[in-house]
Coordinates of C-alpha atoms in Angstrom, one line a residue:
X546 CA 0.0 0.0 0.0
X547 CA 3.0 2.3 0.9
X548 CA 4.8 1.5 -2.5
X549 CA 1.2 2.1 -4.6
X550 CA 0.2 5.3 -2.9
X551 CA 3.6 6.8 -3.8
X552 CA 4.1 5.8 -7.1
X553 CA 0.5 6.7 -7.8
X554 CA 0.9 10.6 -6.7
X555 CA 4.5 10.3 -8.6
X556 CA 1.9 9.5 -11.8
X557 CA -0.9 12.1 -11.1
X558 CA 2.1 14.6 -10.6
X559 CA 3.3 14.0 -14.0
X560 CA -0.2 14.1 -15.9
X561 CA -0.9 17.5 -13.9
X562 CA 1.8 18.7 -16.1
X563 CA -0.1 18.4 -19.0
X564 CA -3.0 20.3 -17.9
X565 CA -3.4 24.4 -18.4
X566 CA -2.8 26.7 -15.8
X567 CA -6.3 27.6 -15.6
X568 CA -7.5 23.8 -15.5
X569 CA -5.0 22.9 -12.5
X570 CA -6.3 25.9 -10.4
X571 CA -10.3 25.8 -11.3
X572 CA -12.7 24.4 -8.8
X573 CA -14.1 21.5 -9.3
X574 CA -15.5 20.6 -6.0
X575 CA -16.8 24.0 -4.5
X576 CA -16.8 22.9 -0.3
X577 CA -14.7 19.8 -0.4
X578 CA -12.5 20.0 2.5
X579 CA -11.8 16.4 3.8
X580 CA -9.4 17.6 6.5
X581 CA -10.9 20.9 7.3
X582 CA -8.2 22.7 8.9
X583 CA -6.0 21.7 6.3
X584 CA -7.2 24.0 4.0
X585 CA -9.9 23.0 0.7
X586 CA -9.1 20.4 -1.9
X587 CA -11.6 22.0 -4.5
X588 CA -8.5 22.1 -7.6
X589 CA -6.1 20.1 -8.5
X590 CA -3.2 22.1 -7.1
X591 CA -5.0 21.7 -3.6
X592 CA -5.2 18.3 -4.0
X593 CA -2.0 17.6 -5.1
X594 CA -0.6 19.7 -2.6
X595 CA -2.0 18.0 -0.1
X596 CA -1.2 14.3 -1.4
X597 CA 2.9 15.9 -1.1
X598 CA 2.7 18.1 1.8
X599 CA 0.6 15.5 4.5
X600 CA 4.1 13.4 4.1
X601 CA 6.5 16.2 4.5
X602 CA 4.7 18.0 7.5
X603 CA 4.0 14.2 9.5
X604 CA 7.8 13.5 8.3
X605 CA 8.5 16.6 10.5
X606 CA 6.4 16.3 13.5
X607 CA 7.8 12.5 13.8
X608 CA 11.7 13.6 13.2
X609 CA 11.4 16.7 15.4
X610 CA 11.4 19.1 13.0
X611 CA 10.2 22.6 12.0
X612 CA 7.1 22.8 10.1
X613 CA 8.3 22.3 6.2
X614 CA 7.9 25.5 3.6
X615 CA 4.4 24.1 1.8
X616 CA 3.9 27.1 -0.2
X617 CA 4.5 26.3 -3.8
X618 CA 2.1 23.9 -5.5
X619 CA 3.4 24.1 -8.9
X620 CA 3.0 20.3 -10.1
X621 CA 6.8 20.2 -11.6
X622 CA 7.8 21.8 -7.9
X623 CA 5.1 19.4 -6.2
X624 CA 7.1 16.5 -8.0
X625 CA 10.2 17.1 -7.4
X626 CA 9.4 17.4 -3.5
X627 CA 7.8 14.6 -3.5
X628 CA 10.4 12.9 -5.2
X629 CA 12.4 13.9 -2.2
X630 CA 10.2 13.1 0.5
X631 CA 8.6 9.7 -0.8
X632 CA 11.8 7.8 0.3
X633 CA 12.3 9.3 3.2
X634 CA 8.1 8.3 4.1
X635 CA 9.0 4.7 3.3
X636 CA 12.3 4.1 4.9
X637 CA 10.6 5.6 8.3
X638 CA 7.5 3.1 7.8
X639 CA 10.5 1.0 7.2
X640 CA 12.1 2.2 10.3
X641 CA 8.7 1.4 12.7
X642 CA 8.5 -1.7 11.2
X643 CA 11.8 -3.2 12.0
X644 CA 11.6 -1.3 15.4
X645 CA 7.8 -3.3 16.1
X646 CA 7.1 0.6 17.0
X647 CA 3.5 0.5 15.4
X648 CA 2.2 1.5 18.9
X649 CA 4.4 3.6 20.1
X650 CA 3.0 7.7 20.3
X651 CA 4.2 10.2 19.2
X652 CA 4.2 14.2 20.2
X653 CA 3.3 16.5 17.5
X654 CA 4.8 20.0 18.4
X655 CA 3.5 21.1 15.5
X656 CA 0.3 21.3 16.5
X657 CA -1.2 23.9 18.7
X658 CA -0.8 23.3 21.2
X659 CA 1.0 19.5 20.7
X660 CA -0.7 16.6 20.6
X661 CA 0.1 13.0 21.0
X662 CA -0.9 10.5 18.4
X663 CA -0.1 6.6 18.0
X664 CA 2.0 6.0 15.2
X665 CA -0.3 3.3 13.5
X666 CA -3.0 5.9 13.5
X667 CA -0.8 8.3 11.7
X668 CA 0.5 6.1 8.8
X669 CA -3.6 5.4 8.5
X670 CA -4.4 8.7 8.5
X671 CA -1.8 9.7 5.7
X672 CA -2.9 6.5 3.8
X673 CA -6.6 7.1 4.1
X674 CA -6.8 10.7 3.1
X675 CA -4.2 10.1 0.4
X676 CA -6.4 7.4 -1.2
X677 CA -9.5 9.8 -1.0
X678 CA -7.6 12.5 -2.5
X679 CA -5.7 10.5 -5.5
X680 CA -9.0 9.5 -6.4
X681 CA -10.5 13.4 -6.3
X682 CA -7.9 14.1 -8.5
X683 CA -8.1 11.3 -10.7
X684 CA -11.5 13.1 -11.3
X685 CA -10.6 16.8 -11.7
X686 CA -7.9 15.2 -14.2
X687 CA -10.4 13.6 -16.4
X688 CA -12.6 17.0 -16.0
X689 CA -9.3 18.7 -17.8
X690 CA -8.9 16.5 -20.6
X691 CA -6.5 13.8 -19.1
X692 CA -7.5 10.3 -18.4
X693 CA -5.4 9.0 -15.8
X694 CA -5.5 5.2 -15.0
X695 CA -7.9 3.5 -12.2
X696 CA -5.4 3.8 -9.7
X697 CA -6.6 0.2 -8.8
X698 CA -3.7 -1.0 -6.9
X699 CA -4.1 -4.8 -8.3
X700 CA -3.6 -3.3 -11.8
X701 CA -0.3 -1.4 -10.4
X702 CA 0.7 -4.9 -8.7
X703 CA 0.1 -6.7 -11.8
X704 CA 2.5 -4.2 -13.9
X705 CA 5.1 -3.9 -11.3
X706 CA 5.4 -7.9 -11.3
X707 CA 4.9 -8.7 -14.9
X708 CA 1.9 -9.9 -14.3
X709 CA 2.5 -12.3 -11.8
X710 CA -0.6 -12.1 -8.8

C-alpha cells in the first residue's frame, strides 16, 4: 500500500503537467474540504498539494522538525518534492517496522498546542486521506482533458510484477 500510494501521486504529478494553468487551479468541487483545517481540496493544485505536503509536515512532526515551507504547488515543484520526501516516508514506515514501533505515540509539536498521536493511526491517516484524495484528483484530471489510469492497486501490482498475482 506504501509502495502504490507513492508511485501513484509520482503518476498524477506528472499528468498534472499536461494540464493548463487555468484547468490545475479551477474548482471542481466547490466545499470539499476532507481535513478541514488543512485547508480546501476544490482544484487540483490543492489536492495535489496536499497528497505531497501530508508526508512532509508528519515527516517533521515525527523527526522533530520545523514545520516544512508548503507554499508552492506548482506540479513540476510538487514533483520534485515529492520525489524527495517519498523515500524518506518509506524508509521511516520501514524504520517502525523493524523497530515493532507501530504502537508507540508520538508528540506532534507542531500542533497547537501539541498533541500525542499513536504512530499506526498516523501512517492510517496519511494512507486514508491520500487514497481519497488521488482519487478526487483522478477526477478533476479527467474534468481537464486527461485520463489518468484507475489507480486500482491490483492493476499497479500486476504491472510492477509482470503480471505475476
Amino acid at each position: 500500500m506504501l509502495h502504490h500510494d507513492v508511485e501513484d501521486v509520482s503518476d498524477l504529478l506528472t499528468r498534472a503537467q499536461a494540464v493548463s494553468e487555468e484547468e490545475y487551479r479551477r474548482v471542481h468541487v466547490p466545499d470539499s474540504a476532507p481535513l478541514g483545517w488543512d485547508g480546501p481540496d476544490e482544484s487540483l493544485a490543492h489536492v495535489l498539494r496536499h497528497l505531497v505536503t501530508a508526508k512532509e509536515i508528519w515527516l517533521a512532526a515525527i523527526e522533530g522538525h520545523e514545520a516544512p515551507d508548503t507554499g508552492d504547488d506548482d506540479p513540476v515543484a510538487l514533483a520534485d518534492r515529492h520525489r524527495e520526501i517519498a523515500p524518506r516516508w518509506l524508509a521511516m514506515v520501514r524504520d517502525i517496522d523493524r523497530r515493532a514501533a507501530w504502537g508507540d505515540r508520538i508528540i506532534d509539536a507542531l500542533c497547537d498546542p501539541p498533541e500525542s498521536f499513536v504512530v499506526s493511526s498516523v501512517i492510517a491517516h496519511v494512507l486514508t486521506f491520500s487514497a481519497h484524495r488521488r482519487q478526487l484528483g483522478r477526477l478533476m484530471l479527467r474534468r481537464a482533458g486527461v485520463t489518468p489510469d484507475a489507480g486500482d492497486p491490483i492493476e499497479w501490482l500486476q504491472r510492477r510484477t509482470g503480471g505475476l498475482r
